[in-house]
Tab-separated table of C-alpha atoms in Angstrom:
chain	number	residue	atom	x	y	z
W	1051	MET	CA	59.510	-104.335	-28.563
W	1052	ALA	CA	60.304	-106.013	-25.317
W	1053	ARG	CA	63.644	-104.563	-24.308
W	1054	GLY	CA	65.778	-104.754	-21.214
W	1055	TYR	CA	63.626	-107.041	-19.110
W	1056	SER	CA	64.616	-106.954	-15.490
W	1057	LYS	CA	65.824	-110.487	-14.895
W	1058	GLN	CA	66.423	-112.693	-11.898
W	1059	GLU	CA	68.395	-115.888	-11.451
W	1060	VAL	CA	66.567	-119.158	-12.030
W	1061	PRO	CA	67.617	-122.265	-10.067
W	1062	LEU	CA	69.332	-124.506	-12.611
W	1063	HIS	CA	67.099	-127.503	-11.929
W	1064	LYS	CA	63.996	-125.399	-12.645
W	1065	ILE	CA	64.654	-124.386	-16.226
W	1066	ARG	CA	62.205	-127.011	-17.511
W	1067	ARG	CA	59.552	-124.402	-16.782
W	1068	TYR	CA	60.823	-122.434	-19.790
W	1069	LEU	CA	62.048	-125.111	-22.191
W	1070	GLU	CA	59.817	-128.152	-21.685
W	1071	PRO	CA	56.829	-126.378	-23.320
W	1072	GLY	CA	58.854	-126.487	-26.540
W	1073	PRO	CA	59.457	-122.878	-27.608
W	1074	ILE	CA	61.599	-121.837	-30.511
W	1075	VAL	CA	64.843	-120.395	-29.107
W	1076	LEU	CA	67.706	-118.193	-30.267
W	1077	VAL	CA	71.168	-119.672	-29.772
W	1078	SER	CA	73.999	-117.177	-29.453
W	1079	SER	CA	77.646	-118.122	-29.752
W	1080	CYS	CA	81.136	-116.638	-30.009
W	1081	TRP	CA	84.490	-117.975	-31.195
W	1082	LYS	CA	87.682	-115.974	-31.620
W	1083	GLY	CA	85.831	-112.663	-31.710
W	1084	GLU	CA	83.115	-113.730	-34.146
W	1085	GLN	CA	79.614	-113.914	-32.732
W	1086	ASN	CA	76.419	-115.237	-34.255
W	1087	ILE	CA	72.796	-116.120	-33.524
W	1088	MET	CA	70.726	-118.986	-34.880
W	1089	THR	CA	67.077	-119.990	-34.529
W	1090	MET	CA	66.513	-123.465	-33.085
W	1091	GLY	CA	63.420	-125.619	-32.614
W	1092	TRP	CA	64.898	-129.065	-32.014
W	1093	HIS	CA	65.796	-129.206	-28.311
W	1094	MET	CA	64.692	-130.907	-25.099
W	1095	VAL	CA	65.267	-131.055	-21.375
W	1096	MET	CA	67.255	-134.185	-20.448
W	1097	GLU	CA	67.930	-133.969	-16.702
W	1098	PHE	CA	67.102	-131.793	-13.698
W	1099	SER	CA	70.477	-131.995	-11.932
W	1100	PRO	CA	72.938	-131.596	-13.506
W	1101	SER	CA	70.721	-129.381	-15.627
W	1102	LEU	CA	71.021	-130.933	-19.098
W	1103	ILE	CA	69.580	-129.893	-22.459
W	1104	GLY	CA	69.894	-131.817	-25.714
W	1105	CYS	CA	69.643	-130.136	-29.111
W	1106	VAL	CA	70.307	-130.661	-32.808
W	1107	ILE	CA	72.324	-127.970	-34.596
W	1108	ALA	CA	72.542	-128.692	-38.316
W	1109	SER	CA	76.120	-128.657	-39.530
W	1110	SER	CA	75.039	-126.410	-42.403
W	1111	ASN	CA	74.442	-123.577	-39.918
W	1112	HIS	CA	77.170	-120.959	-39.716
W	1113	SER	CA	76.853	-121.231	-35.918
W	1114	PHE	CA	77.732	-124.931	-35.930
W	1115	GLU	CA	81.498	-124.437	-36.063
W	1116	LEU	CA	81.463	-121.494	-33.618
W	1117	ILE	CA	79.559	-123.664	-31.144
W	1118	ARG	CA	81.534	-126.840	-31.736
W	1119	LYS	CA	84.879	-125.117	-31.359
W	1120	SER	CA	83.976	-122.929	-28.380
W	1121	ARG	CA	82.085	-125.808	-26.698
W	1122	GLU	CA	79.544	-123.351	-25.333
W	1123	CYS	CA	76.512	-121.268	-26.263
W	1124	VAL	CA	73.631	-119.315	-24.751
W	1125	ILE	CA	70.065	-120.477	-25.306
W	1126	ASN	CA	67.795	-117.414	-25.298
W	1127	LEU	CA	63.991	-117.474	-25.085
W	1128	PRO	CA	62.313	-114.990	-27.444
W	1129	THR	CA	58.657	-113.979	-27.228
W	1130	ILE	CA	56.134	-112.807	-29.792
W	1131	SER	CA	57.555	-109.278	-29.971
W	1132	LEU	CA	60.700	-110.784	-31.507
W	1133	THR	CA	58.906	-112.823	-34.192
W	1134	ASP	CA	60.452	-110.954	-37.107
W	1135	ALA	CA	63.942	-111.381	-35.648
W	1136	VAL	CA	63.311	-115.102	-35.073
W	1137	VAL	CA	62.224	-115.547	-38.698
W	1138	GLY	CA	64.978	-113.360	-40.131
W	1139	ILE	CA	67.689	-115.072	-38.118
W	1140	GLY	CA	66.281	-118.452	-39.110
W	1141	THR	CA	66.426	-117.684	-42.806
W	1142	HIS	CA	69.660	-115.730	-43.305
W	1143	ALA	CA	73.187	-117.025	-43.014
W	1144	GLY	CA	75.258	-115.561	-40.185
W	1145	SER	CA	78.353	-115.472	-42.314
W	1146	LYS	CA	76.916	-112.527	-44.208
W	1147	MET	CA	75.788	-110.155	-41.458
W	1148	ASP	CA	76.098	-109.142	-37.807
W	1149	LYS	CA	72.774	-110.475	-36.566
W	1150	PHE	CA	72.872	-108.525	-33.294
W	1151	ALA	CA	73.193	-105.235	-35.158
W	1152	HIS	CA	70.863	-106.134	-38.014
W	1153	TYR	CA	67.981	-107.168	-35.758
W	1154	GLY	CA	68.530	-104.563	-33.031
W	1155	LEU	CA	69.497	-107.144	-30.434
W	1156	THR	CA	71.855	-106.369	-27.562
W	1157	PRO	CA	74.633	-108.743	-26.545
W	1158	GLU	CA	75.201	-108.902	-22.813
W	1159	ALA	CA	77.454	-110.951	-20.562
W	1160	ILE	CA	76.230	-113.994	-18.687
W	1161	ASP	CA	78.084	-116.031	-16.080
W	1162	GLY	CA	79.934	-119.161	-17.037
W	1163	VAL	CA	80.472	-118.666	-20.759
W	1164	GLN	CA	82.147	-116.238	-23.141
W	1165	ALA	CA	79.204	-116.283	-25.561
W	1166	PRO	CA	76.880	-113.292	-25.288
W	1167	ALA	CA	73.287	-113.547	-24.104
W	1168	ILE	CA	70.521	-111.596	-25.886
W	1169	ARG	CA	69.134	-108.867	-23.638
W	1170	GLU	CA	65.759	-108.625	-25.391
W	1171	CYS	CA	64.867	-112.262	-24.689
W	1172	HIS	CA	62.648	-113.349	-21.799
W	1173	ALA	CA	65.147	-115.871	-20.438
W	1174	GLN	CA	68.788	-116.825	-20.993
W	1175	PHE	CA	70.558	-120.121	-20.336
W	1176	ALA	CA	74.358	-120.284	-20.437
W	1177	CYS	CA	75.441	-123.715	-21.668
W	1178	ARG	CA	78.714	-125.639	-21.599
W	1179	LEU	CA	79.202	-128.750	-23.696
W	1180	HIS	CA	78.549	-131.834	-21.562
W	1181	ASP	CA	78.575	-134.663	-24.120
W	1182	ASP	CA	79.493	-134.574	-27.810
W	1183	SER	CA	79.341	-138.323	-28.430
W	1184	LEU	CA	76.456	-138.013	-30.928
W	1185	VAL	CA	77.551	-134.800	-32.661
W	1186	ASP	CA	79.194	-136.528	-35.604
W	1187	LYS	CA	76.299	-138.913	-36.167
W	1188	TYR	CA	73.256	-136.693	-35.490
W	1189	ASN	CA	74.563	-133.143	-34.903
W	1190	PHE	CA	73.247	-133.791	-31.393
W	1191	PHE	CA	74.771	-131.764	-28.537
W	1192	ILE	CA	74.135	-132.316	-24.825
W	1193	TRP	CA	74.631	-129.139	-22.787
W	1194	GLU	CA	74.940	-128.449	-19.088
W	1195	VAL	CA	73.220	-125.229	-18.102
W	1196	VAL	CA	75.636	-123.347	-15.843
W	1197	ALA	CA	73.737	-120.060	-15.424
W	1198	ALA	CA	70.079	-119.185	-15.928
W	1199	ARG	CA	68.056	-116.027	-15.587
W	1200	ALA	CA	64.591	-114.948	-16.620
W	1201	ALA	CA	62.350	-111.899	-16.585
W	1202	LYS	CA	60.194	-111.592	-13.477
W	1203	THR	CA	57.156	-110.728	-15.572
W	1204	PRO	CA	55.124	-111.836	-17.378
W	1205	LYS	CA	54.861	-115.086	-15.465
W	1206	HIS	CA	53.718	-116.900	-18.610
W	1207	PRO	CA	55.507	-115.369	-21.609
W	1208	GLU	CA	54.040	-115.457	-25.116
W	1209	THR	CA	56.596	-117.850	-26.531
W	1210	LEU	CA	56.668	-118.997	-30.160
W	1211	HIS	CA	56.302	-122.678	-31.064
W	1212	TYR	CA	57.262	-123.621	-34.580
W	1213	THR	CA	55.144	-126.018	-36.645
W	1214	GLY	CA	57.098	-125.739	-39.902
W	1215	GLU	CA	56.147	-124.074	-43.194
W	1216	GLY	CA	56.439	-120.583	-41.716
W	1217	VAL	CA	53.694	-121.113	-39.119
W	1218	PHE	CA	54.061	-120.527	-35.376
W	1219	MET	CA	51.747	-121.390	-32.521
W	1220	VAL	CA	51.834	-118.792	-29.746
W	1221	ALA	CA	51.636	-119.876	-26.096
W	1222	GLY	CA	48.012	-119.618	-24.998
W	1223	LYS	CA	46.026	-119.973	-21.813
W	1224	VAL	CA	47.394	-121.612	-18.683
W	1225	ILE	CA	45.644	-124.367	-16.745
W	1226	SER	CA	46.695	-125.814	-13.410
W	1227	ARG	CA	46.284	-129.343	-12.142
W	1228	ARG	CA	48.559	-128.765	-9.197
W	1229	SER	CA	46.045	-130.190	-6.738
W	1230	LYS	CA	46.219	-133.526	-8.540
W	1231	GLY	CA	49.822	-133.976	-7.692
W	1232	MET	CA	51.586	-133.698	-11.065
W	1233	LEU	CA	54.715	-133.135	-9.006
W	1234	ALA	CA	55.910	-136.622	-8.336
W	1235	LYS	CA	58.969	-136.598	-10.559
W	1236	GLU	CA	60.173	-133.112	-9.801
W	1237	PRO	CA	62.900	-132.130	-7.385
W	1238	ASP	CA	62.169	-129.371	-4.876
N	242	MET	CA	35.682	-135.748	-24.938
N	243	ALA	CA	37.350	-136.010	-28.300
N	244	ARG	CA	36.801	-139.602	-29.351
N	245	GLY	CA	37.358	-141.524	-32.522
N	246	TYR	CA	38.876	-138.783	-34.625
N	247	SER	CA	38.892	-139.615	-38.321
N	248	LYS	CA	42.583	-139.789	-39.114
N	249	GLN	CA	44.704	-139.665	-42.219
N	250	GLU	CA	48.272	-140.692	-42.898
N	251	VAL	CA	50.977	-138.077	-42.351
N	252	PRO	CA	54.146	-138.167	-44.486
N	253	LEU	CA	56.886	-139.326	-42.117
N	254	HIS	CA	59.149	-136.350	-42.805
N	255	LYS	CA	56.336	-133.944	-41.844
N	256	ILE	CA	55.709	-134.995	-38.261
N	257	ARG	CA	57.656	-131.967	-36.954
N	258	ARG	CA	54.390	-130.096	-37.436
N	259	TYR	CA	52.996	-131.977	-34.433
N	260	LEU	CA	56.021	-132.518	-32.203
N	261	GLU	CA	58.325	-129.547	-32.730
N	262	PRO	CA	55.907	-127.200	-30.873
N	263	GLY	CA	56.719	-129.228	-27.758
N	264	PRO	CA	53.454	-130.826	-26.583
N	265	ILE	CA	53.171	-133.297	-23.760
N	266	VAL	CA	52.575	-136.744	-25.272
N	267	LEU	CA	51.275	-140.130	-24.173
N	268	VAL	CA	53.596	-143.048	-24.902
N	269	SER	CA	51.928	-146.429	-25.262
N	270	SER	CA	53.834	-149.694	-25.194
N	271	CYS	CA	53.345	-153.458	-25.050
N	272	TRP	CA	55.579	-156.375	-24.081
N	273	LYS	CA	54.510	-159.990	-23.747
N	274	GLY	CA	50.839	-159.096	-23.439
N	275	GLU	CA	51.287	-156.312	-20.900
N	276	GLN	CA	50.449	-152.831	-22.157
N	277	ASN	CA	50.946	-149.470	-20.516
N	278	ILE	CA	50.802	-145.718	-21.104
N	279	MET	CA	53.086	-143.000	-19.748
N	280	THR	CA	53.052	-139.214	-19.961
N	281	MET	CA	56.188	-137.685	-21.497
N	282	GLY	CA	57.395	-134.117	-21.895
N	283	TRP	CA	61.076	-134.591	-22.711
N	284	HIS	CA	61.271	-135.252	-26.439
N	285	MET	CA	62.437	-133.611	-29.654
N	286	VAL	CA	62.555	-133.988	-33.418
N	287	MET	CA	66.049	-135.026	-34.568
N	288	GLU	CA	65.836	-135.593	-38.329
N	289	PHE	CA	63.358	-135.282	-41.199
N	290	SER	CA	64.364	-138.395	-43.147
N	291	PRO	CA	64.720	-140.914	-41.679
N	292	SER	CA	62.100	-139.459	-39.363
N	293	LEU	CA	63.853	-139.463	-35.972
N	294	ILE	CA	62.635	-138.494	-32.506
N	295	GLY	CA	64.737	-138.399	-29.341
N	296	CYS	CA	63.233	-138.741	-25.878
N	297	VAL	CA	64.089	-139.387	-22.245
N	298	ILE	CA	62.122	-142.113	-20.464
N	299	ALA	CA	63.065	-142.284	-16.798
N	300	SER	CA	64.049	-145.788	-15.764
N	301	SER	CA	61.737	-145.452	-12.763
N	302	ASN	CA	58.727	-145.553	-15.097
N	303	HIS	CA	56.936	-148.874	-15.316
N	304	SER	CA	56.913	-148.347	-19.103
N	305	PHE	CA	60.720	-148.201	-19.281
N	306	GLU	CA	61.249	-151.959	-19.342
N	307	LEU	CA	58.288	-152.609	-21.652
N	308	ILE	CA	59.739	-150.119	-24.110
N	309	ARG	CA	63.360	-151.171	-23.737
N	310	LYS	CA	62.553	-154.846	-24.224
N	311	SER	CA	60.064	-154.449	-27.079
N	312	ARG	CA	62.249	-151.801	-28.762
N	313	GLU	CA	59.130	-149.938	-29.892
N	314	CYS	CA	56.377	-147.626	-28.731
N	315	VAL	CA	53.653	-145.321	-30.018
N	316	ILE	CA	53.854	-141.598	-29.329
N	317	ASN	CA	50.291	-140.236	-29.113
N	318	LEU	CA	49.322	-136.557	-29.122
N	319	PRO	CA	46.602	-135.698	-26.597
N	320	THR	CA	44.651	-132.436	-26.578
N	321	ILE	CA	42.975	-130.427	-23.844
N	322	SER	CA	39.976	-132.751	-23.608
N	323	LEU	CA	42.346	-135.432	-22.293
N	324	THR	CA	43.961	-133.262	-19.604
N	325	ASP	CA	42.723	-135.361	-16.703
N	326	ALA	CA	43.998	-138.552	-18.340
N	327	VAL	CA	47.379	-136.920	-19.032
N	328	VAL	CA	47.696	-135.894	-15.383
N	329	GLY	CA	46.405	-139.181	-14.010
N	330	ILE	CA	48.674	-141.262	-16.228
N	331	GLY	CA	51.595	-139.022	-15.282
N	332	THR	CA	51.074	-139.503	-11.572
N	333	HIS	CA	50.077	-143.157	-11.170
N	334	ALA	CA	52.260	-146.206	-11.687
N	335	GLY	CA	51.262	-148.469	-14.560
N	336	SER	CA	52.105	-151.565	-12.577
N	337	LYS	CA	48.969	-151.040	-10.506
N	338	MET	CA	46.268	-150.504	-13.105
N	339	ASP	CA	45.194	-150.914	-16.713
N	340	LYS	CA	45.516	-147.318	-17.841
N	341	PHE	CA	43.506	-147.816	-21.032
N	342	ALA	CA	40.520	-149.079	-19.070
N	343	HIS	CA	40.914	-146.709	-16.123
N	344	TYR	CA	41.018	-143.566	-18.271
N	345	GLY	CA	38.519	-144.706	-20.901
N	346	LEU	CA	41.129	-144.827	-23.659
N	347	THR	CA	40.857	-147.203	-26.604
N	348	PRO	CA	43.840	-149.214	-27.873
N	349	GLU	CA	43.946	-149.569	-31.630
N	350	ALA	CA	46.402	-151.089	-34.070
N	351	ILE	CA	48.909	-149.007	-35.997
N	352	ASP	CA	51.225	-150.155	-38.777
N	353	GLY	CA	54.787	-151.152	-38.044
N	354	VAL	CA	54.640	-151.935	-34.326
N	355	GLN	CA	52.873	-154.282	-31.935
N	356	ALA	CA	52.265	-151.534	-29.371
N	357	PRO	CA	48.739	-150.085	-29.402
N	358	ALA	CA	47.979	-146.507	-30.415
N	359	ILE	CA	45.454	-144.454	-28.434
N	360	ARG	CA	42.347	-143.769	-30.511
N	361	GLU	CA	41.296	-140.645	-28.569
N	362	CYS	CA	44.531	-138.785	-29.362
N	363	HIS	CA	44.831	-136.235	-32.183
N	364	ALA	CA	47.863	-137.911	-33.759
N	365	GLN	CA	49.776	-141.186	-33.423
N	366	PHE	CA	53.380	-141.985	-34.308
N	367	ALA	CA	54.562	-145.601	-34.401
N	368	CYS	CA	58.217	-145.767	-33.356
N	369	ARG	CA	60.940	-148.396	-33.670
N	370	LEU	CA	64.167	-148.117	-31.718
N	371	HIS	CA	66.838	-146.574	-33.937
N	372	ASP	CA	69.709	-145.941	-31.493
N	373	ASP	CA	70.057	-146.980	-27.854
N	374	SER	CA	73.653	-145.859	-27.361
N	375	LEU	CA	72.715	-143.264	-24.716
N	376	VAL	CA	69.989	-145.237	-22.930
N	377	ASP	CA	72.239	-146.461	-20.134
N	378	LYS	CA	73.787	-143.058	-19.511
N	379	TYR	CA	70.821	-140.686	-19.940
N	380	ASN	CA	67.727	-142.891	-20.476
N	381	PHE	CA	67.821	-141.317	-23.935
N	382	PHE	CA	66.140	-143.225	-26.782
N	383	ILE	CA	66.309	-142.317	-30.480
N	384	TRP	CA	63.271	-143.568	-32.420
N	385	GLU	CA	62.509	-143.902	-36.088
N	386	VAL	CA	58.895	-143.084	-36.866
N	387	VAL	CA	57.615	-145.829	-39.172
N	388	ALA	CA	53.926	-144.866	-39.357
N	389	ALA	CA	52.127	-141.596	-38.634
N	390	ARG	CA	48.539	-140.472	-38.766
N	391	ALA	CA	46.619	-137.480	-37.507
N	392	ALA	CA	43.091	-136.142	-37.313
N	393	LYS	CA	42.077	-134.017	-40.292
N	394	THR	CA	40.534	-131.413	-38.014
N	395	PRO	CA	41.140	-129.236	-36.152
N	396	LYS	CA	44.107	-128.029	-38.160
N	397	HIS	CA	45.705	-126.559	-35.038
N	398	PRO	CA	44.855	-128.811	-32.086
N	399	GLU	CA	44.732	-127.513	-28.505
N	400	THR	CA	47.800	-129.381	-27.319
N	401	LEU	CA	49.096	-129.290	-23.742
N	402	HIS	CA	52.588	-127.978	-22.970
N	403	TYR	CA	53.947	-128.787	-19.532
N	404	THR	CA	55.784	-126.179	-17.461
N	405	GLY	CA	56.199	-128.269	-14.303
N	406	GLU	CA	54.498	-127.931	-10.915
N	407	GLY	CA	51.147	-129.101	-12.278
N	408	VAL	CA	50.795	-126.203	-14.733
N	409	PHE	CA	50.150	-126.570	-18.462
N	410	MET	CA	50.216	-123.988	-21.230
N	411	VAL	CA	47.596	-124.674	-23.901
N	412	ALA	CA	48.399	-124.050	-27.579
N	413	GLY	CA	47.131	-120.596	-28.479
N	414	LYS	CA	46.772	-118.465	-31.581
N	415	VAL	CA	48.563	-119.226	-34.821
N	416	ILE	CA	50.645	-116.726	-36.785
N	417	SER	CA	52.142	-117.231	-40.222
N	418	ARG	CA	55.376	-115.823	-41.610
N	419	ARG	CA	55.274	-118.051	-44.647
N	420	SER	CA	55.849	-115.158	-47.021
N	421	LYS	CA	59.197	-114.491	-45.365
N	422	GLY	CA	60.562	-117.830	-46.405
N	423	MET	CA	60.948	-119.716	-43.094
N	424	LEU	CA	61.141	-122.805	-45.269
N	425	ALA	CA	64.784	-122.993	-46.146
N	426	LYS	CA	65.672	-126.022	-44.079
N	427	GLU	CA	62.593	-128.073	-44.776
N	428	PRO	CA	62.255	-130.858	-47.293
N	429	ASP	CA	59.302	-130.776	-49.662
C-alpha cells in the first residue's frame, strides 16, 4: 500500500498534468460532521487560471447532498495500490459505512476547504464550488481548485482509468514530444 | 500506421468505454465547405442516455467558429501510431493548411452529421450540439452523440493521454474487477 506520500504544493494552473489524462478519482466531502468518499470518472479540466474542473456527480450518490450543501470537496488521485478501495467505494453506499475506516484511508486537512483529503492518494485538489448553473439539469458542478499538492515521486503515477464493466486501464509508458512545441496553449 | 480499421457500430450508451479513460481526441468539423481538425484533451462523459459529452474548445482555435456555426462535430479517437499527427494538429493553426491532406488523414462520412470522420482513428463519434448555455462563459459545449463506431480490434487500443508540456502517457495494462460488481451505475 502506498501510504503517507511526502507531498509538495502544485501551482494551481498546473493541475492538468494530473487530471487531463483522465484518471478515476476519489472525491471526499464533509457536511455537518458527516464525511464520505465517492469514486468518480466523469470530470475534466476547464480552465488554467482560475483553475477550473467540471464534473458530474449523480444525485443518487450519498455524497451528492454533502457536496451540494457544503459547496466544496477534495478531488484525490488514487493509484493502482488503491484499486480495491476505488472499486469498493464505487459500489457501496456511503450512508451505510465510514469509508475512511472501512478502506484504511486517512483523512487529513488541506487548505481552503473543510472537507478532508485522503492521505494515501498521490495528489489532492481542494475545490470550492464556482458555478452550479447546470447542477439541476445535468448534475454538473464546476469547481475552482484552491489548493493542490502531489507526491514528489513517482513522477508518472500508475493511475487507474475506467472503461466501464469493471475494467480499468492502468497508466502505461510515457512519450515526449516536447521538442515539437506542444506547449503553445499552456501558461508558464 | 494504423489505416482503414474495420469498424462496427457502438451502442450510443456504451461510448464511455472509449472516452471515460481520458484520451486525447481529434475533433473534425466542417462549415460551408471548409473542414478542419483540432486536438482536444478537455472533455468528459456526462450521461449514458441520451449519450452526452461535454468539452471545452478554446475560442482561439480556428475550429471554434466552424463548430459553433455548424453545431456539430466528430470526435475521433487516435492511437499511438498517430502521435505525430496529434502533436502537429495541436500546434498548427487550421487556417493555414488542409490538415487532412498535410497529415495523410482520410475524411469519411458518418451518419447524423455533415462533418467528416477520420478513417485512421480507432473510434469515431458523431456529435450534435445539445446545450450551448455555457459556451460564451467557458467555451463549454455539451454534445449528443448520434452515431458511434469503433474498430473491432485491438480491444484495448493504445490511446494517448496528455499531461501537458509535450508529454503523453500511453494506455497501459488492463485489470478487471468485474467480479466485484463495479457495474451498479451502468445501464445494460
